[in-house]
Every structure is written in structure tokens, then in C-alpha cells.
PDB file of C-alpha atoms and ligand atoms in Angstrom:
ATOM      1  CA  MET A  59       0.004  -0.005   0.021  1.00 83.00           C
ATOM      2  CA  SER A  60       1.368   3.411  -0.942  1.00 88.00           C
ATOM      3  CA  LYS A  61       2.216   5.859   1.796  1.00 96.00           C
ATOM      4  CA  VAL A  62       0.302   9.181   2.095  1.00 97.00           C
ATOM      5  CA  VAL A  63       2.219  12.096   3.544  1.00 97.00           C
ATOM      6  CA  VAL A  64       0.238  15.224   4.505  1.00 97.00           C
ATOM      7  CA  PHE A  65       2.409  18.293   5.101  1.00 95.00           C
ATOM      8  CA  ASP A  66       1.225  20.088   8.149  1.00 90.00           C
ATOM      9  CA  HIS A  67       4.016  22.677   8.152  1.00 95.00           C
ATOM     10  CA  PRO A  68       2.621  26.080   9.262  1.00 97.00           C
ATOM     11  CA  LEU A  69       4.112  27.894   6.244  1.00 97.00           C
ATOM     12  CA  ILE A  70       2.494  25.471   3.835  1.00 97.00           C
ATOM     13  CA  GLN A  71      -0.841  25.630   5.607  1.00 97.00           C
ATOM     14  CA  HIS A  72      -0.776  29.434   5.752  1.00 98.00           C
ATOM     15  CA  LYS A  73      -0.011  29.771   2.074  1.00 98.00           C
ATOM     16  CA  LEU A  74      -2.600  27.153   1.108  1.00 98.00           C
ATOM     17  CA  SER A  75      -5.283  29.096   2.962  1.00 98.00           C
ATOM     18  CA  ILE A  76      -4.530  32.151   0.811  1.00 98.00           C
ATOM     19  CA  MET A  77      -4.822  30.033  -2.348  1.00 98.00           C
ATOM     20  CA  ARG A  78      -8.183  28.620  -1.251  1.00 98.00           C
ATOM     21  CA  ASP A  79      -9.623  32.142  -0.851  1.00 98.00           C
ATOM     22  CA  LYS A  80     -11.714  32.971  -3.920  1.00 98.00           C
ATOM     23  CA  LYS A  81     -10.609  36.630  -3.618  1.00 98.00           C
ATOM     24  CA  THR A  82      -6.992  35.644  -4.338  1.00 98.00           C
ATOM     25  CA  GLY A  83      -6.150  36.697  -7.902  1.00 97.00           C
ATOM     26  CA  THR A  84      -4.186  34.875 -10.590  1.00 98.00           C
ATOM     27  CA  LYS A  85      -0.808  36.525  -9.910  1.00 98.00           C
ATOM     28  CA  ALA A  86      -0.797  35.745  -6.201  1.00 98.00           C
ATOM     29  CA  PHE A  87      -2.268  32.297  -6.763  1.00 98.00           C
ATOM     30  CA  ARG A  88       0.509  31.391  -9.233  1.00 98.00           C
ATOM     31  CA  GLU A  89       3.279  32.823  -7.028  1.00 98.00           C
ATOM     32  CA  ILE A  90       2.088  31.009  -3.882  1.00 98.00           C
ATOM     33  CA  LEU A  91       1.643  27.704  -5.735  1.00 98.00           C
ATOM     34  CA  SER A  92       5.263  28.008  -6.781  1.00 98.00           C
ATOM     35  CA  GLU A  93       6.361  28.714  -3.204  1.00 98.00           C
ATOM     36  CA  ILE A  94       4.393  25.813  -1.772  1.00 98.00           C
ATOM     37  CA  SER A  95       5.753  23.481  -4.460  1.00 98.00           C
ATOM     38  CA  MET A  96       9.288  24.413  -3.407  1.00 97.00           C
ATOM     39  CA  LEU A  97       8.535  23.775   0.282  1.00 97.00           C
ATOM     40  CA  MET A  98       6.898  20.452  -0.613  1.00 97.00           C
ATOM     41  CA  VAL A  99       9.726  19.167  -2.713  1.00 96.00           C
ATOM     42  CA  TYR A 100      12.125  19.846   0.110  1.00 94.00           C
ATOM     43  CA  GLU A 101      10.215  17.269   2.160  1.00 94.00           C
ATOM     44  CA  VAL A 102       9.406  14.890  -0.716  1.00 96.00           C
ATOM     45  CA  THR A 103      13.164  14.471  -1.387  1.00 95.00           C
ATOM     46  CA  ARG A 104      14.089  13.983   2.283  1.00 94.00           C
ATOM     47  CA  ASP A 105      14.995  10.314   1.751  1.00 93.00           C
ATOM     48  CA  LEU A 106      17.182  10.770  -1.347  1.00 94.00           C
ATOM     49  CA  GLU A 107      20.516   8.870  -1.127  1.00 94.00           C
ATOM     50  CA  THR A 108      23.716  10.741  -0.413  1.00 96.00           C
ATOM     51  CA  GLU A 109      27.355   9.737  -0.493  1.00 97.00           C
ATOM     52  CA  GLU A 110      30.454  11.003   1.196  1.00 98.00           C
ATOM     53  CA  ILE A 111      33.020  13.036  -0.748  1.00 98.00           C
ATOM     54  CA  GLU A 112      36.108  14.970   0.251  1.00 98.00           C
ATOM     55  CA  VAL A 113      35.935  18.752  -0.200  1.00 98.00           C
ATOM     56  CA  GLU A 114      38.798  21.240   0.136  1.00 98.00           C
ATOM     57  CA  THR A 115      37.557  24.367   1.861  1.00 98.00           C
ATOM     58  CA  PRO A 116      39.734  27.534   2.061  1.00 98.00           C
ATOM     59  CA  ILE A 117      40.787  26.278   5.516  1.00 98.00           C
ATOM     60  CA  THR A 118      41.194  22.491   5.235  1.00 98.00           C
ATOM     61  CA  THR A 119      39.742  19.344   3.679  1.00 98.00           C
ATOM     62  CA  CYS A 120      36.616  17.735   5.101  1.00 98.00           C
ATOM     63  CA  LYS A 121      34.241  14.914   4.442  1.00 98.00           C
ATOM     64  CA  CYS A 122      30.889  16.165   3.082  1.00 98.00           C
ATOM     65  CA  ARG A 123      27.747  14.593   1.659  1.00 97.00           C
ATOM     66  CA  VAL A 124      26.334  15.058  -1.835  1.00 95.00           C
ATOM     67  CA  LEU A 125      23.353  13.536  -3.653  1.00 93.00           C
ATOM     68  CA  SER A 126      23.980  10.109  -5.203  1.00 92.00           C
ATOM     69  CA  GLY A 127      21.724   7.419  -6.556  1.00 82.00           C
ATOM     70  CA  LYS A 128      18.922   8.119  -9.030  1.00 86.00           C
ATOM     71  CA  LYS A 129      18.661  11.484 -10.675  1.00 92.00           C
ATOM     72  CA  LEU A 130      15.341  13.277 -10.552  1.00 96.00           C
ATOM     73  CA  GLY A 131      12.716  13.811 -13.216  1.00 97.00           C
ATOM     74  CA  ILE A 132       9.605  15.900 -12.816  1.00 98.00           C
ATOM     75  CA  ILE A 133       6.452  15.362 -14.828  1.00 98.00           C
ATOM     76  CA  PRO A 134       3.728  17.993 -14.560  1.00 98.00           C
ATOM     77  CA  ILE A 135       0.273  16.953 -15.724  1.00 97.00           C
ATOM     78  CA  LEU A 136      -0.901  19.743 -18.112  1.00 95.00           C
ATOM     79  CA  ARG A 137      -2.174  22.236 -17.599  1.00 93.00           C
ATOM     80  CA  ALA A 138      -2.331  22.847 -13.846  1.00 97.00           C
ATOM     81  CA  GLY A 139       0.820  20.832 -13.047  1.00 98.00           C
ATOM     82  CA  LEU A 140       2.819  23.432 -14.905  1.00 98.00           C
ATOM     83  CA  GLY A 141       2.191  25.802 -12.011  1.00 98.00           C
ATOM     84  CA  MET A 142       4.330  23.607  -9.764  1.00 98.00           C
ATOM     85  CA  VAL A 143       7.360  23.266 -12.073  1.00 98.00           C
ATOM     86  CA  ASP A 144       9.226  26.500 -11.244  1.00 97.00           C
ATOM     87  CA  GLY A 145       9.109  25.898  -7.526  1.00 97.00           C
ATOM     88  CA  VAL A 146      10.523  22.391  -7.853  1.00 97.00           C
ATOM     89  CA  ILE A 147      13.176  23.382 -10.398  1.00 96.00           C
ATOM     90  CA  ASN A 148      14.360  26.136  -8.029  1.00 95.00           C
ATOM     91  CA  LEU A 149      15.461  23.450  -5.576  1.00 94.00           C
ATOM     92  CA  VAL A 150      16.483  20.704  -8.017  1.00 93.00           C
ATOM     93  CA  PRO A 151      17.783  22.623 -11.075  1.00 94.00           C
ATOM     94  CA  ALA A 152      19.318  19.473 -12.677  1.00 93.00           C
ATOM     95  CA  ALA A 153      15.965  17.649 -12.849  1.00 96.00           C
ATOM     96  CA  ARG A 154      14.726  16.798 -16.348  1.00 97.00           C
ATOM     97  CA  VAL A 155      11.141  17.739 -17.140  1.00 98.00           C
ATOM     98  CA  GLY A 156       8.631  15.607 -19.002  1.00 97.00           C
ATOM     99  CA  HIS A 157       5.039  16.586 -19.832  1.00 97.00           C
ATOM    100  CA  ILE A 158       1.790  14.679 -19.940  1.00 96.00           C
ATOM    101  CA  GLY A 159      -1.264  16.457 -21.401  1.00 95.00           C
ATOM    102  CA  LEU A 160      -4.580  15.249 -20.012  1.00 88.00           C
ATOM    103  CA  TYR A 161      -7.892  16.924 -19.505  1.00 84.00           C
ATOM    104  CA  ARG A 162     -10.854  15.601 -17.622  1.00 79.00           C
ATOM    105  CA  ASP A 163     -13.979  15.186 -19.751  1.00 85.00           C
ATOM    106  CA  PRO A 164     -16.515  17.320 -17.880  1.00 83.00           C
ATOM    107  CA  LYS A 165     -19.330  14.831 -18.528  1.00 86.00           C
ATOM    108  CA  THR A 166     -17.655  11.466 -17.918  1.00 88.00           C
ATOM    109  CA  LEU A 167     -14.909  12.830 -15.639  1.00 81.00           C
ATOM    110  CA  GLU A 168     -12.571  10.390 -17.476  1.00 83.00           C
ATOM    111  CA  PRO A 169      -9.106  11.657 -18.505  1.00 86.00           C
ATOM    112  CA  VAL A 170      -8.358  12.278 -22.194  1.00 88.00           C
ATOM    113  CA  GLU A 171      -4.665  12.226 -23.257  1.00 88.00           C
ATOM    114  CA  TYR A 172      -3.442  14.829 -25.754  1.00 90.00           C
ATOM    115  CA  TYR A 173       0.352  14.964 -25.222  1.00 93.00           C
ATOM    116  CA  CYS A 174       3.139  12.893 -23.710  1.00 93.00           C
ATOM    117  CA  LYS A 175       6.874  13.633 -23.952  1.00 95.00           C
ATOM    118  CA  LEU A 176       9.172  12.195 -21.292  1.00 95.00           C
ATOM    119  CA  PRO A 177      12.971  12.485 -20.900  1.00 95.00           C
ATOM    120  CA  GLU A 178      14.745   9.651 -22.709  1.00 93.00           C
ATOM    121  CA  ASP A 179      16.318   8.192 -19.576  1.00 94.00           C
ATOM    122  CA  SER A 180      13.137   8.450 -17.468  1.00 95.00           C
ATOM    123  CA  ASP A 181      13.358   4.791 -16.553  1.00 95.00           C
ATOM    124  CA  LYS A 182      16.576   5.483 -14.683  1.00 95.00           C
ATOM    125  CA  ARG A 183      15.215   8.455 -12.763  1.00 96.00           C
ATOM    126  CA  GLU A 184      13.196   9.023  -9.626  1.00 96.00           C
ATOM    127  CA  LEU A 185      10.072  10.681 -11.032  1.00 97.00           C
ATOM    128  CA  LEU A 186       7.868  13.257  -9.338  1.00 98.00           C
ATOM    129  CA  VAL A 187       4.434  13.573 -10.962  1.00 98.00           C
ATOM    130  CA  LEU A 188       3.041  17.054 -10.267  1.00 98.00           C
ATOM    131  CA  ASP A 189      -0.587  18.134 -10.284  1.00 98.00           C
ATOM    132  CA  PRO A 190      -2.226  20.528  -7.776  1.00 98.00           C
ATOM    133  CA  MET A 191      -5.500  18.590  -7.613  1.00 98.00           C
ATOM    134  CA  LEU A 192      -6.164  14.883  -6.989  1.00 98.00           C
ATOM    135  CA  ALA A 193      -9.945  14.593  -7.291  1.00 97.00           C
ATOM    136  CA  THR A 194     -11.310  11.306  -8.670  1.00 94.00           C
ATOM    137  CA  GLY A 195      -7.705  10.263  -9.267  1.00 95.00           C
ATOM    138  CA  GLY A 196      -8.486   9.465 -12.905  1.00 93.00           C
ATOM    139  CA  SER A 197      -5.953  11.897 -14.391  1.00 93.00           C
ATOM    140  CA  ALA A 198      -3.132  10.973 -12.049  1.00 96.00           C
ATOM    141  CA  SER A 199      -3.768   7.271 -12.437  1.00 96.00           C
ATOM    142  CA  ALA A 200      -3.760   7.558 -16.233  1.00 94.00           C
ATOM    143  CA  ALA A 201      -0.587   9.666 -16.168  1.00 95.00           C
ATOM    144  CA  ILE A 202       1.161   7.092 -13.982  1.00 96.00           C
ATOM    145  CA  ASN A 203      -0.005   4.339 -16.379  1.00 93.00           C
ATOM    146  CA  PHE A 204       1.634   6.176 -19.326  1.00 91.00           C
ATOM    147  CA  ILE A 205       4.838   6.586 -17.347  1.00 94.00           C
ATOM    148  CA  LYS A 206       4.878   2.923 -16.318  1.00 95.00           C
ATOM    149  CA  GLN A 207       4.256   1.833 -19.929  1.00 92.00           C
ATOM    150  CA  ARG A 208       7.574   3.515 -20.744  1.00 91.00           C
ATOM    151  CA  GLY A 209       9.369   1.307 -18.270  1.00 94.00           C
ATOM    152  CA  CYS A 210       9.540   3.777 -15.325  1.00 95.00           C
ATOM    153  CA  HIS A 211       8.890   2.376 -11.882  1.00 92.00           C
ATOM    154  CA  HIS A 212      10.227   4.890  -9.342  1.00 96.00           C
ATOM    155  CA  ILE A 213       7.332   7.327  -9.171  1.00 98.00           C
ATOM    156  CA  ARG A 214       6.015   9.705  -6.475  1.00 98.00           C
ATOM    157  CA  LEU A 215       2.850  11.742  -6.782  1.00 98.00           C
ATOM    158  CA  VAL A 216       2.890  15.342  -5.471  1.00 98.00           C
ATOM    159  CA  ASN A 217      -0.480  17.173  -5.093  1.00 98.00           C
ATOM    160  CA  LEU A 218      -1.490  20.314  -3.352  1.00 98.00           C
ATOM    161  CA  ILE A 219      -5.003  19.098  -2.398  1.00 98.00           C
ATOM    162  CA  ALA A 220      -6.373  15.558  -2.526  1.00 98.00           C
ATOM    163  CA  ALA A 221      -9.832  14.107  -2.062  1.00 98.00           C
ATOM    164  CA  PRO A 222     -10.221  10.789  -0.248  1.00 98.00           C
ATOM    165  CA  GLU A 223     -11.640   9.312  -3.466  1.00 97.00           C
ATOM    166  CA  GLY A 224      -8.487  10.139  -5.396  1.00 98.00           C
ATOM    167  CA  ILE A 225      -6.162   8.815  -2.692  1.00 98.00           C
ATOM    168  CA  ALA A 226      -8.163   5.535  -2.636  1.00 98.00           C
ATOM    169  CA  ARG A 227      -7.949   5.174  -6.412  1.00 97.00           C
ATOM    170  CA  ILE A 228      -4.172   5.689  -6.525  1.00 98.00           C
ATOM    171  CA  GLN A 229      -3.621   3.332  -3.617  1.00 98.00           C
ATOM    172  CA  LYS A 230      -5.713   0.671  -5.408  1.00 97.00           C
ATOM    173  CA  GLU A 231      -4.323   1.089  -8.926  1.00 97.00           C
ATOM    174  CA  HIS A 232      -0.763   2.094  -8.027  1.00 98.00           C
ATOM    175  CA  PRO A 233       0.092   0.749  -4.557  1.00 97.00           C
ATOM    176  CA  ASP A 234       3.789   1.331  -5.321  1.00 97.00           C
ATOM    177  CA  VAL A 235       3.387   5.120  -5.713  1.00 98.00           C
ATOM    178  CA  ASP A 236       3.680   7.262  -2.563  1.00 98.00           C
ATOM    179  CA  ILE A 237       1.465  10.339  -2.406  1.00 98.00           C
ATOM    180  CA  TYR A 238       2.541  13.695  -0.922  1.00 98.00           C
ATOM    181  CA  VAL A 239      -0.147  16.347  -0.322  1.00 98.00           C
ATOM    182  CA  ALA A 240      -0.450  19.709   1.469  1.00 98.00           C
ATOM    183  CA  ALA A 241      -4.059  18.969   2.427  1.00 98.00           C
ATOM    184  CA  LEU A 242      -6.481  16.034   2.458  1.00 98.00           C
ATOM    185  CA  ASP A 243      -9.952  17.516   1.914  1.00 98.00           C
ATOM    186  CA  ASP A 244     -13.418  16.249   2.685  1.00 97.00           C
ATOM    187  CA  HIS A 245     -15.117  14.911  -0.449  1.00 97.00           C
ATOM    188  CA  LEU A 246     -16.023  15.521  -4.136  1.00 98.00           C
ATOM    189  CA  ASN A 247     -19.161  17.352  -5.148  1.00 97.00           C
ATOM    190  CA  GLU A 248     -21.510  16.217  -7.914  1.00 94.00           C
ATOM    191  CA  HIS A 249     -19.299  17.898 -10.555  1.00 93.00           C
ATOM    192  CA  GLY A 250     -16.189  16.107  -9.334  1.00 94.00           C
ATOM    193  CA  TYR A 251     -14.770  19.223  -7.645  1.00 97.00           C
ATOM    194  CA  ILE A 252     -12.906  18.900  -4.366  1.00 98.00           C
ATOM    195  CA  VAL A 253     -14.788  20.264  -1.324  1.00 98.00           C
ATOM    196  CA  PRO A 254     -13.729  22.625   0.134  1.00 98.00           C
ATOM    197  CA  GLY A 255     -10.853  22.672  -2.403  1.00 98.00           C
ATOM    198  CA  LEU A 256      -9.864  25.829  -4.267  1.00 98.00           C
ATOM    199  CA  GLY A 257     -11.944  25.605  -7.410  1.00 98.00           C
ATOM    200  CA  ASP A 258     -10.486  24.872 -10.846  1.00 97.00           C
ATOM    201  CA  ALA A 259      -6.727  25.022 -10.386  1.00 97.00           C
ATOM    202  CA  GLY A 260      -5.929  25.418 -14.121  1.00 97.00           C
ATOM    203  CA  ASP A 261      -8.311  28.329 -14.522  1.00 97.00           C
ATOM    204  CA  ARG A 262      -6.986  30.041 -11.394  1.00 98.00           C
ATOM    205  CA  ILE A 263      -3.313  29.619 -12.495  1.00 98.00           C
ATOM    206  CA  PHE A 264      -3.860  30.811 -16.057  1.00 97.00           C
ATOM    207  CA  GLY A 265      -6.798  33.203 -15.555  1.00 95.00           C
ATOM    208  CA  THR A 266      -8.947  31.450 -18.071  1.00 95.00           C
ATOM    209  CA  LYS A 267     -12.248  31.995 -16.226  1.00 86.00           C
TER     210      LYS A 267
HETATM  211  C1  LIG B 264      -7.683  19.105 -13.234  1.00 59.16           C
HETATM  212  C2  LIG B 264      -6.476  18.897 -12.310  1.00 59.16           C
HETATM  213  C3  LIG B 264      -6.203  17.440 -12.493  1.00 59.16           C
HETATM  214  C4  LIG B 264      -7.577  16.849 -12.666  1.00 59.16           C
HETATM  215  C5  LIG B 264      -7.975  16.222 -11.371  1.00 59.16           C
HETATM  216  O1  LIG B 264      -7.282  19.218 -14.551  1.00 59.16           O
HETATM  217  O2  LIG B 264      -5.379  19.695 -12.613  1.00 59.16           O
HETATM  218  O3  LIG B 264      -5.361  17.164 -13.621  1.00 59.16           O
HETATM  219  O4  LIG B 264      -8.454  17.942 -12.979  1.00 59.16           O
HETATM  220  O5  LIG B 264      -9.196  15.594 -11.527  1.00 59.16           O
HETATM  221  P1  LIG B 264      -9.344  13.997 -11.448  1.00 59.16           P
HETATM  222  O6  LIG B 264      -8.484  13.570 -10.272  1.00 59.16           O
HETATM  223  O7  LIG B 264     -10.797  13.771 -11.228  1.00 59.16           O
HETATM  224  O8  LIG B 264      -8.834  13.406 -12.727  1.00 59.16           O
HETATM  225  P2  LIG B 264      -8.326  19.547 -15.718  1.00 59.16           P
HETATM  226  O9  LIG B 264      -8.876  18.320 -16.292  1.00 59.16           O
HETATM  227  O10 LIG B 264      -9.317  20.588 -15.188  1.00 59.16           O
HETATM  228  O11 LIG B 264      -7.382  20.188 -16.810  1.00 59.16           O
HETATM  229  P3  LIG B 264      -6.516  21.506 -16.762  1.00 59.16           P
HETATM  230  O12 LIG B 264      -5.359  21.249 -15.789  1.00 59.16           O
HETATM  231  O13 LIG B 264      -6.081  21.622 -18.190  1.00 59.16           O
HETATM  232  O14 LIG B 264      -7.328  22.653 -16.305  1.00 59.16           O
HETATM  233  N1  LIG B 265      -9.785  19.787 -10.862  1.00 59.16           N
HETATM  234  C1  LIG B 265      -9.632  21.025 -10.282  1.00 59.16           C
HETATM  235  O1  LIG B 265      -8.955  21.899 -10.839  1.00 59.16           O
HETATM  236  N2  LIG B 265     -10.296  21.234  -9.119  1.00 59.16           N
HETATM  237  C2  LIG B 265     -11.023  20.320  -8.498  1.00 59.16           C
HETATM  238  O2  LIG B 265     -11.540  20.583  -7.424  1.00 59.16           O
HETATM  239  C3  LIG B 265     -11.160  19.039  -9.086  1.00 59.16           C
HETATM  240  C4  LIG B 265     -10.509  18.811 -10.260  1.00 59.16           C
END
């Protein structure tokens, strides 16, 4: 069963409250999403492997630790996942970026794929799938399927807000994928929106409504 980590850090919770507020405009929404993404990736990568190296400082030499093991890849789910990329890249600038284009059919709520381009060596990387919203889990589950079909098996899912329904779906369909969220909300409404949520993340990031 995959692990679910909910970040209860006061800075993350404070910033998320501003994002939930319907009065928060596009510019602030986008900036705060980027900040939270950076704070989240700091925790998501806490268990990355390190190795000891020797470094010569201006004073002497000393043993230090640097990252080793698998390199990172980040895969935003278009569109809303794009809003998390800058924050993550700020902390892990060497990460390669893949893109998966999916939208949720408003009637069936089923994901429809329109784009997929992953880094060539994705199968050798630790992959972080980014999407602010995990609602029914259909989009994230489909994205993870595409990634697995390309031979990748080290995948973590990073969401801002998740509904219990989405968590249950990922745990059932992808028990090997750990899920990291800033908040676990109450339920989905009849339109498949997370309650209380923050509305349509893509529209709020890009100002399309
Ligand atoms: C939103 C969101 C997720 C998906 C979550 O995207 O960014 O990708 O819905 O819903 P689900 O868990 O029920 O699949 P949307 O389809 O609105 O597309 P957009 O990012 O282009 O706005
Ligand atoms: N997608 C969103 O952007 N918001 C929701 O609440 C659910 C799906």
C-alpha cells in the first residue's frame, strides 16, 4: 500500500489558505503555488540517497555529503501541473522535465490524453508527478499508467489538495506510488470538484475563467 504524507508545516498551511480564498487573484495564486511546491519538494526528497566526498575548503579538507543514486525527473500533468514546475526546479535545477497532457472530460470525468513527452532516460530516474489537484484520481492514475508503460517504476505523486476518493484510487491502482499532499480535503461534489478545495486550479493559475 502506498504511503500518504500530509504536510502540516505552518508555512504550507498558511499559504494554502490564501490560495483557497476565492478573492486571491491569478498573480498571487501562481506565485504562492510555486512557493508551496518548493517547500513540498524539500520534504518529498528527504529520503534521497547521499554519498560521502572529500571537499577542500579555504581552511582544510573535510568529508561532506552530496546527492547520489537516481537522478530526478519531474512530470507536470498539463495544464495545472505546470504551476508547480518553477518551484521544484528552483530546488532541483538538474531535474529533467517531462510533460503529460490530460484533461478531464466534464461529462464522464474520465481523463483524455493529448500529449506525452518524457525524458529519454526516465526509466533510470526518480520521477515526481506534479498536479495541484487529486480529485477522482483518474488523471493521475492515467498519467502514472503512461509513465509505467515507458518502463519507469520509481514514481512519487505530489499534489496540493487531494480528495479521499483520489487517494483511494491511486492506492488501489498504483500501490507502489507514494502520495505527498499539502491537504487532504473532505469529499467531491456532484461535478467532481474537491470540497472545500480551491476551485479549478488550471483556470486560477492561467486566468482562463
Ligand atoms: C484538473 C487537475 C487534475 C484533474 C484532477 O485538470 O489539474 O489534472 O483535474 O481531476 P481527477 O483527479 O478527477 O482526474 P483539468 O482536467 O481541469 O485540466 P486543466 O489542468 O487543463 O485545467
Ligand atoms: N480539478 C480542479 O482543478 N479542481 C477540482 O476541485 C477538481 C478537479
